[in-house]
XYZ file of C-alpha atoms in Angstrom:
403
model
C 53.424 -18.936 -0.536
C 52.506 -19.890 3.015
C 56.171 -20.573 3.817
C 57.153 -17.057 2.711
C 54.396 -15.449 4.795
C 55.341 -17.546 7.831
C 58.959 -16.494 7.443
C 57.986 -12.797 7.185
C 55.820 -13.035 10.284
C 58.648 -14.780 12.141
C 61.116 -12.050 11.155
C 58.656 -9.319 12.262
C 58.054 -11.066 15.556
C 61.800 -11.457 16.087
C 62.364 -7.720 15.362
C 59.681 -6.725 17.841
C 61.110 -9.025 20.516
C 64.621 -7.693 19.884
C 63.448 -4.065 20.192
C 61.490 -4.829 23.366
C 64.425 -6.653 24.921
C 66.760 -3.781 23.980
C 64.527 -1.165 25.564
C 64.068 -3.317 28.656
C 67.805 -3.943 28.969
C 68.509 -0.230 28.457
C 65.996 0.837 31.091
C 67.218 -1.734 33.609
C 70.932 -1.135 33.112
C 70.666 2.656 33.465
C 70.054 3.887 37.023
C 66.619 5.309 37.744
C 66.376 9.026 38.506
C 66.203 9.996 42.164
C 66.752 12.976 44.439
C 67.719 13.432 48.054
C 66.864 16.475 50.155
C 69.254 17.649 52.836
C 67.831 20.341 55.065
C 69.780 23.001 56.929
C 68.554 26.215 58.634
C 69.951 28.540 55.971
C 70.044 26.316 52.904
C 68.395 23.274 51.397
C 70.538 21.022 49.235
C 68.808 18.694 46.769
C 71.091 16.095 45.238
C 69.929 14.657 41.909
C 71.227 11.338 40.647
C 70.464 8.690 38.057
C 69.255 9.036 34.481
C 67.076 12.127 33.997
C 65.773 11.301 30.517
C 62.338 10.944 28.937
C 62.161 7.158 29.416
C 62.742 7.398 33.165
C 61.135 10.665 34.314
C 57.662 9.267 34.987
C 58.794 7.834 38.305
C 60.361 11.008 39.683
C 58.644 14.016 38.066
C 55.638 14.343 40.369
C 57.478 13.673 43.657
C 60.236 16.095 42.657
C 57.850 18.908 41.706
C 55.721 18.348 44.827
C 58.611 18.201 47.293
C 58.043 20.309 50.408
C 60.402 23.210 51.066
C 60.860 24.723 54.516
C 61.587 28.341 55.364
C 65.222 28.208 54.260
C 65.837 31.158 51.926
C 68.226 29.352 49.582
C 67.955 26.158 47.505
C 70.897 24.418 45.836
C 70.344 21.774 43.144
C 73.352 19.460 42.927
C 73.358 17.707 39.533
C 76.877 16.262 39.735
C 75.588 12.694 40.162
C 73.274 12.753 37.147
C 74.585 10.167 34.727
C 72.515 11.285 31.725
C 70.396 14.383 31.099
C 68.195 15.257 28.133
C 65.940 18.193 27.292
C 62.925 16.887 29.219
C 65.007 16.330 32.313
C 66.489 19.822 32.019
C 63.013 21.273 31.595
C 61.764 19.621 34.809
C 64.764 21.020 36.678
C 64.034 24.469 35.219
C 60.371 24.216 36.220
C 61.404 23.416 39.792
C 63.810 26.371 39.783
C 61.089 28.730 38.608
C 58.751 27.385 41.288
C 61.344 28.166 43.960
C 61.928 31.665 42.592
C 58.170 32.300 42.561
C 58.101 31.590 46.320
C 60.653 34.342 46.938
C 63.676 32.089 47.505
C 66.957 31.850 45.620
C 67.879 28.769 43.634
C 71.222 27.783 42.116
C 72.480 24.761 40.175
C 75.868 23.236 40.942
C 77.979 20.306 39.812
C 76.949 20.322 36.160
C 79.527 19.328 33.575
C 80.063 21.438 30.469
C 77.524 19.627 28.296
C 74.778 19.609 30.938
C 75.518 23.233 31.790
C 74.954 24.306 28.166
C 71.696 22.339 28.035
C 70.418 23.836 31.307
C 71.316 27.363 30.210
C 69.577 26.872 26.855
C 66.387 25.642 28.526
C 66.540 28.538 31.005
C 66.867 31.113 28.211
C 64.006 29.604 26.232
C 61.733 29.584 29.282
C 62.475 33.221 30.061
C 61.929 34.488 26.526
C 58.798 36.556 26.109
C 56.958 36.841 22.852
C 57.045 40.488 21.938
C 53.815 41.526 20.251
C 54.486 43.770 17.338
C 52.516 46.958 17.642
C 50.243 47.356 14.643
C 49.656 50.958 13.564
C 46.145 52.239 14.259
C 45.356 52.852 10.604
C 46.459 49.332 9.636
C 44.392 47.867 12.481
C 41.300 49.772 11.339
C 41.823 48.668 7.745
C 42.265 45.055 8.897
C 39.010 45.188 10.855
C 37.194 46.752 7.909
C 38.521 44.108 5.542
C 37.592 41.304 7.930
C 34.053 42.651 8.341
C 33.716 43.063 4.582
C 34.757 39.456 3.938
C 32.379 38.148 6.614
C 29.463 40.170 5.247
C 30.288 39.032 1.721
C 30.126 35.394 2.827
C 26.815 35.997 4.602
C 25.428 37.752 1.512
C 26.422 34.857 -0.727
C 24.813 32.388 1.687
C 21.605 34.439 1.747
C 21.537 34.554 -2.067
C 21.969 30.786 -2.140
C 19.159 30.398 0.394
C 16.955 32.680 -1.723
C 17.573 30.390 -4.685
C 16.476 27.414 -2.600
C 13.325 29.295 -1.555
C 12.452 30.147 -5.165
C 13.049 26.550 -6.241
C 10.843 25.227 -3.455
C 8.140 27.772 -4.286
C 8.103 26.780 -7.966
C 7.936 23.113 -6.981
C 4.988 23.892 -4.704
C 3.092 25.385 -7.653
C 3.238 22.027 -9.416
C 2.298 20.149 -6.240
C -0.459 22.216 -4.591
C -1.244 19.475 -2.072
C 2.071 20.189 -0.323
C 1.194 23.871 0.134
C 0.523 24.972 3.749
C -2.665 27.021 3.383
C -3.377 27.178 7.116
C 0.122 28.456 7.867
C -0.216 31.065 5.109
C -3.426 32.532 6.561
C -1.934 32.460 10.041
C 1.016 34.560 8.934
C -1.219 36.818 6.853
C -3.016 37.726 10.049
C 0.096 38.197 12.189
C 2.201 39.963 9.573
C -0.521 42.065 7.960
C -3.687 42.627 9.928
C -2.019 42.966 13.323
C 0.561 45.316 11.846
C -1.953 47.809 10.452
C -2.337 49.941 13.626
C 1.376 50.657 14.114
C 1.938 51.255 10.393
C -1.034 53.624 10.164
C -0.059 55.589 13.267
C 3.584 56.045 12.288
C 2.730 57.022 8.722
C 0.171 59.541 9.939
C 2.709 61.156 12.265
C 5.431 61.178 9.592
C 3.046 62.922 7.193
C 2.298 65.561 9.816
C 5.972 66.148 10.585
C 6.844 66.353 6.889
C 4.102 68.892 6.175
C 4.978 70.979 9.211
C 8.710 71.133 8.455
C 8.043 71.806 4.773
C 5.656 74.632 5.593
C 8.149 76.214 7.974
C 10.882 76.249 5.321
C 8.809 77.139 2.229
C 7.045 80.027 3.964
C 10.372 81.876 3.913
C 10.194 81.957 0.098
C 6.445 82.440 -0.246
C 6.133 78.953 -1.751
C 4.075 77.317 0.971
C 1.548 76.082 -1.583
C 4.150 73.563 -2.771
C 3.978 71.795 0.602
C 1.216 69.637 -0.868
C 3.480 68.465 -3.677
C 6.286 67.865 -1.177
C 4.065 65.624 0.930
C 2.738 63.883 -2.172
C 6.132 62.994 -3.648
C 7.864 62.179 -0.364
C 5.094 59.928 0.968
C 4.119 58.141 -2.234
C 7.576 57.587 -3.690
C 9.739 57.013 -0.623
C 8.594 57.407 2.939
C 5.365 55.418 2.812
C 6.785 52.116 1.610
C 10.235 52.629 3.136
C 8.830 53.268 6.615
C 6.531 50.272 6.235
C 9.413 48.000 5.220
C 11.570 49.149 8.143
C 8.769 48.587 10.649
C 8.007 45.154 9.182
C 11.708 44.254 9.296
C 11.803 45.083 12.990
C 8.442 43.511 13.766
C 7.964 40.506 11.492
C 11.529 39.801 10.340
C 12.714 39.491 13.930
C 9.682 37.330 14.744
C 10.567 34.945 11.907
C 14.111 34.558 13.227
C 13.016 34.102 16.839
C 10.284 31.586 15.980
C 12.456 29.368 13.795
C 15.383 29.728 16.210
C 13.201 28.613 19.106
C 12.110 25.591 17.088
C 15.758 24.661 16.543
C 16.447 25.107 20.257
C 13.547 22.756 21.052
C 14.769 20.330 18.338
C 11.494 20.637 16.435
C 13.359 21.173 13.155
C 15.181 17.859 13.603
C 11.859 16.157 14.303
C 10.428 17.623 11.096
C 13.380 16.383 9.054
C 13.048 12.940 10.662
C 9.372 12.899 9.653
C 10.315 13.682 6.060
C 9.195 17.335 6.097
C 11.227 20.005 4.371
C 11.732 23.006 6.731
C 11.907 25.409 3.783
C 8.599 24.138 2.414
C 6.936 24.063 5.834
C 8.315 27.160 7.565
C 9.844 29.516 5.012
C 7.429 29.497 2.051
C 4.297 30.509 4.054
C 6.190 33.393 5.666
C 7.608 34.628 2.375
C 4.230 34.507 0.628
C 2.455 36.178 3.544
C 4.896 39.079 3.505
C 4.804 39.210 -0.297
C 1.016 39.640 -0.200
C 0.697 41.964 2.787
C 3.580 44.404 2.353
C 2.071 46.144 -0.744
C -1.249 46.404 1.118
C 0.454 47.853 4.184
C 2.384 50.241 1.930
C -0.883 51.453 0.408
C -2.353 52.033 3.872
C 0.819 53.906 4.867
C 0.466 56.160 1.811
C -3.148 57.014 2.670
C -2.393 57.724 6.323
C 0.704 59.764 5.463
C -1.280 61.933 3.068
C -4.035 62.329 5.641
C -1.546 63.436 8.300
C -0.006 65.902 5.857
C -3.448 67.276 4.908
C -4.385 67.909 8.528
C -1.095 69.692 9.228
C -1.441 71.807 6.066
C -4.926 72.731 7.240
C -3.564 73.840 10.619
C -0.443 75.691 9.448
C -1.390 77.098 6.024
C -5.160 77.366 6.445
C -5.759 75.206 3.368
C -8.807 73.071 4.079
C -9.161 69.415 3.174
C -11.059 70.200 -0.045
C -8.307 72.579 -1.207
C -5.687 69.942 -0.391
C -7.516 67.293 -2.432
C -7.981 69.620 -5.415
C -4.328 70.668 -5.406
C -3.247 67.053 -4.922
C -5.400 65.893 -7.856
C -4.068 68.589 -10.172
C -0.403 67.823 -9.447
C -0.640 64.064 -9.055
C 1.634 61.903 -11.188
C 0.428 58.314 -10.981
C 4.002 57.082 -11.321
C 4.757 58.559 -7.897
C 2.423 55.903 -6.506
C 3.674 53.133 -8.801
C 7.314 53.796 -7.940
C 6.595 53.203 -4.271
C 4.430 50.102 -4.718
C 6.836 48.442 -7.184
C 9.451 48.325 -4.415
C 7.171 46.467 -1.990
C 7.569 42.889 -3.338
C 11.351 43.229 -3.387
C 11.383 44.504 0.186
C 9.084 41.664 1.242
C 11.229 38.917 -0.279
C 14.428 40.333 1.231
C 12.971 40.780 4.730
C 11.368 37.328 4.836
C 14.417 35.579 3.367
C 16.875 37.187 5.776
C 14.605 36.571 8.765
C 14.141 32.880 7.965
C 17.781 32.384 6.980
C 19.083 33.790 10.274
C 16.558 31.692 12.166
C 17.915 28.529 10.555
C 21.455 29.540 11.601
C 20.638 29.267 15.323
C 22.940 26.782 17.042
C 20.611 25.812 19.881
C 21.373 28.309 22.658
C 19.252 31.221 23.866
C 22.200 33.561 23.301
C 22.316 32.495 19.654
C 18.609 33.234 19.207
C 18.960 36.772 20.584
C 22.129 37.539 18.651
C 20.805 36.317 15.315
C 17.475 38.076 15.844
C 19.342 41.360 16.211
C 21.483 40.507 13.175
C 18.349 39.747 11.175
C 16.834 43.167 11.879
C 20.054 45.027 11.087
C 20.672 43.144 7.836
C 17.056 43.498 6.719
C 16.977 47.263 7.281
C 20.340 47.656 5.567
C 19.200 45.592 2.576
C 15.937 47.562 2.331
C 17.789 50.890 2.259
C 20.286 49.623 -0.328
C 17.482 48.347 -2.574
C 15.584 51.620 -2.163
C 18.677 53.577 -3.174
C 19.108 51.340 -6.210
C 15.504 51.900 -7.270
C 15.868 55.665 -6.764
C 18.847 55.724 -9.133
C 17.096 53.448 -11.626
C 13.891 55.502 -11.799
C 15.876 58.738 -11.982
C 17.753 57.379 -14.997
C 14.448 56.287 -16.530
C 13.031 59.775 -16.053
C 10.200 58.626 -13.787
C-alpha cells in the first residue's frame, strides 16, 4: 500500500516539475515584449516587438501605458516586429490608442499581418460598441414600479405578521412566568403613551367635534333639518372619528417613538448587550410597549369621544341656539349604545397593530442615524395605513351585521 502511494506521489511531483519546466522554457525561449519610441516633430513612431501575450505583459503594460507623448499631432504604432499577439495584448494596444485619441491626437497601426489585423479590428469594434438601452414604454414602467412596490410591501407585511406571532407567543409565555414580566417598564410606557398623550388627544377631538357640528349645521340648515346635527355628531364621533383620530395621533406620536427608541438602542449596541446577557429583546422591549398601548388606547378613545361630543355641543349651541341641556336630551333620546361599542371594539386592534409595527421597524435599524430616521417615517406611514385599512374592514363588517 505504501509503495503504491509513494509511486503516485512521485508521478504527481514529476508532472508538476514537467509543467513548471515547460512554462519556464516557454517563457525564456520567447522574446519578452518591448517597445521603442522614436520622436520626430510631426510624428511619433512606437515600434512594438516581442511576445505580447498574457504570460509576458506584466513587464511592459504599465511602462507602455504611462509613456510620455510630446506635442506631435500623430502617433504611429508599428507592430510588424511582434512575434505573437493574443487578445490581452491587442486590448492593451487598443487602450493606448484610445488614450491617444482622447488627447486630441491621431493614432494609426501599421505593419500588422492578416491574423493580427483581424484581432486588432475585432478588439477595436468591441471597445467602441455602446450598449443601447431599450426604451421602456411609460405605462410598462409604471406597472413595473407598482408591481415592485407591491411585492416589497407584501414581504414586509408577511414579516410583520410573523413578528406579531412571536409577540403573541412571548406574551403567552410571560403569563405562565410572571417573574419575567417587566412591571416597571409597563408603568413607564403607560405614562408616556397614555397620560402624556391626553392633552393633544383631547384638544384635537374637541376641535374636530366643533368643525363637524359647524359644517353639518351649515349643510342641514338648507333643508330645515338642522336638528339632526346632534345625531350626525353622535354617530360620526362615537363610531369613527373619535377612535380613528386617536389611533392616527398615537401612531404618529407613540409608534414613531417606539421605532426611534429601539433603533437608537441598536445604534448604541444595547440590543447586542442584552442578547449577550441572555435577555430576550421581544420580552424586554416589545411586550411592555404592546401592553401599554393595548391598555391606554381604549381609554384615550373614550376621552376623545367625550371631548368630541363636548366640542359639537358647544358649536350647536352657538350656531343653532340649542343649549347644552337640549343637546343632552336629544342625544339621550337618539343614542344607540352600539355606536359607542363599535368605536371601542376597534381600539385593541389598532393598539396591537401600531405597537407591533413600531417595534418591528425599530428592530430593523441597521445601525446608522439615516436608518433610524427612514424607518421611523416608514413606521408612521405603515401604522396609519394599517389603521385605516382595519377601520374600513370593521365598517364593512358592522354594516353587514346591521349594527
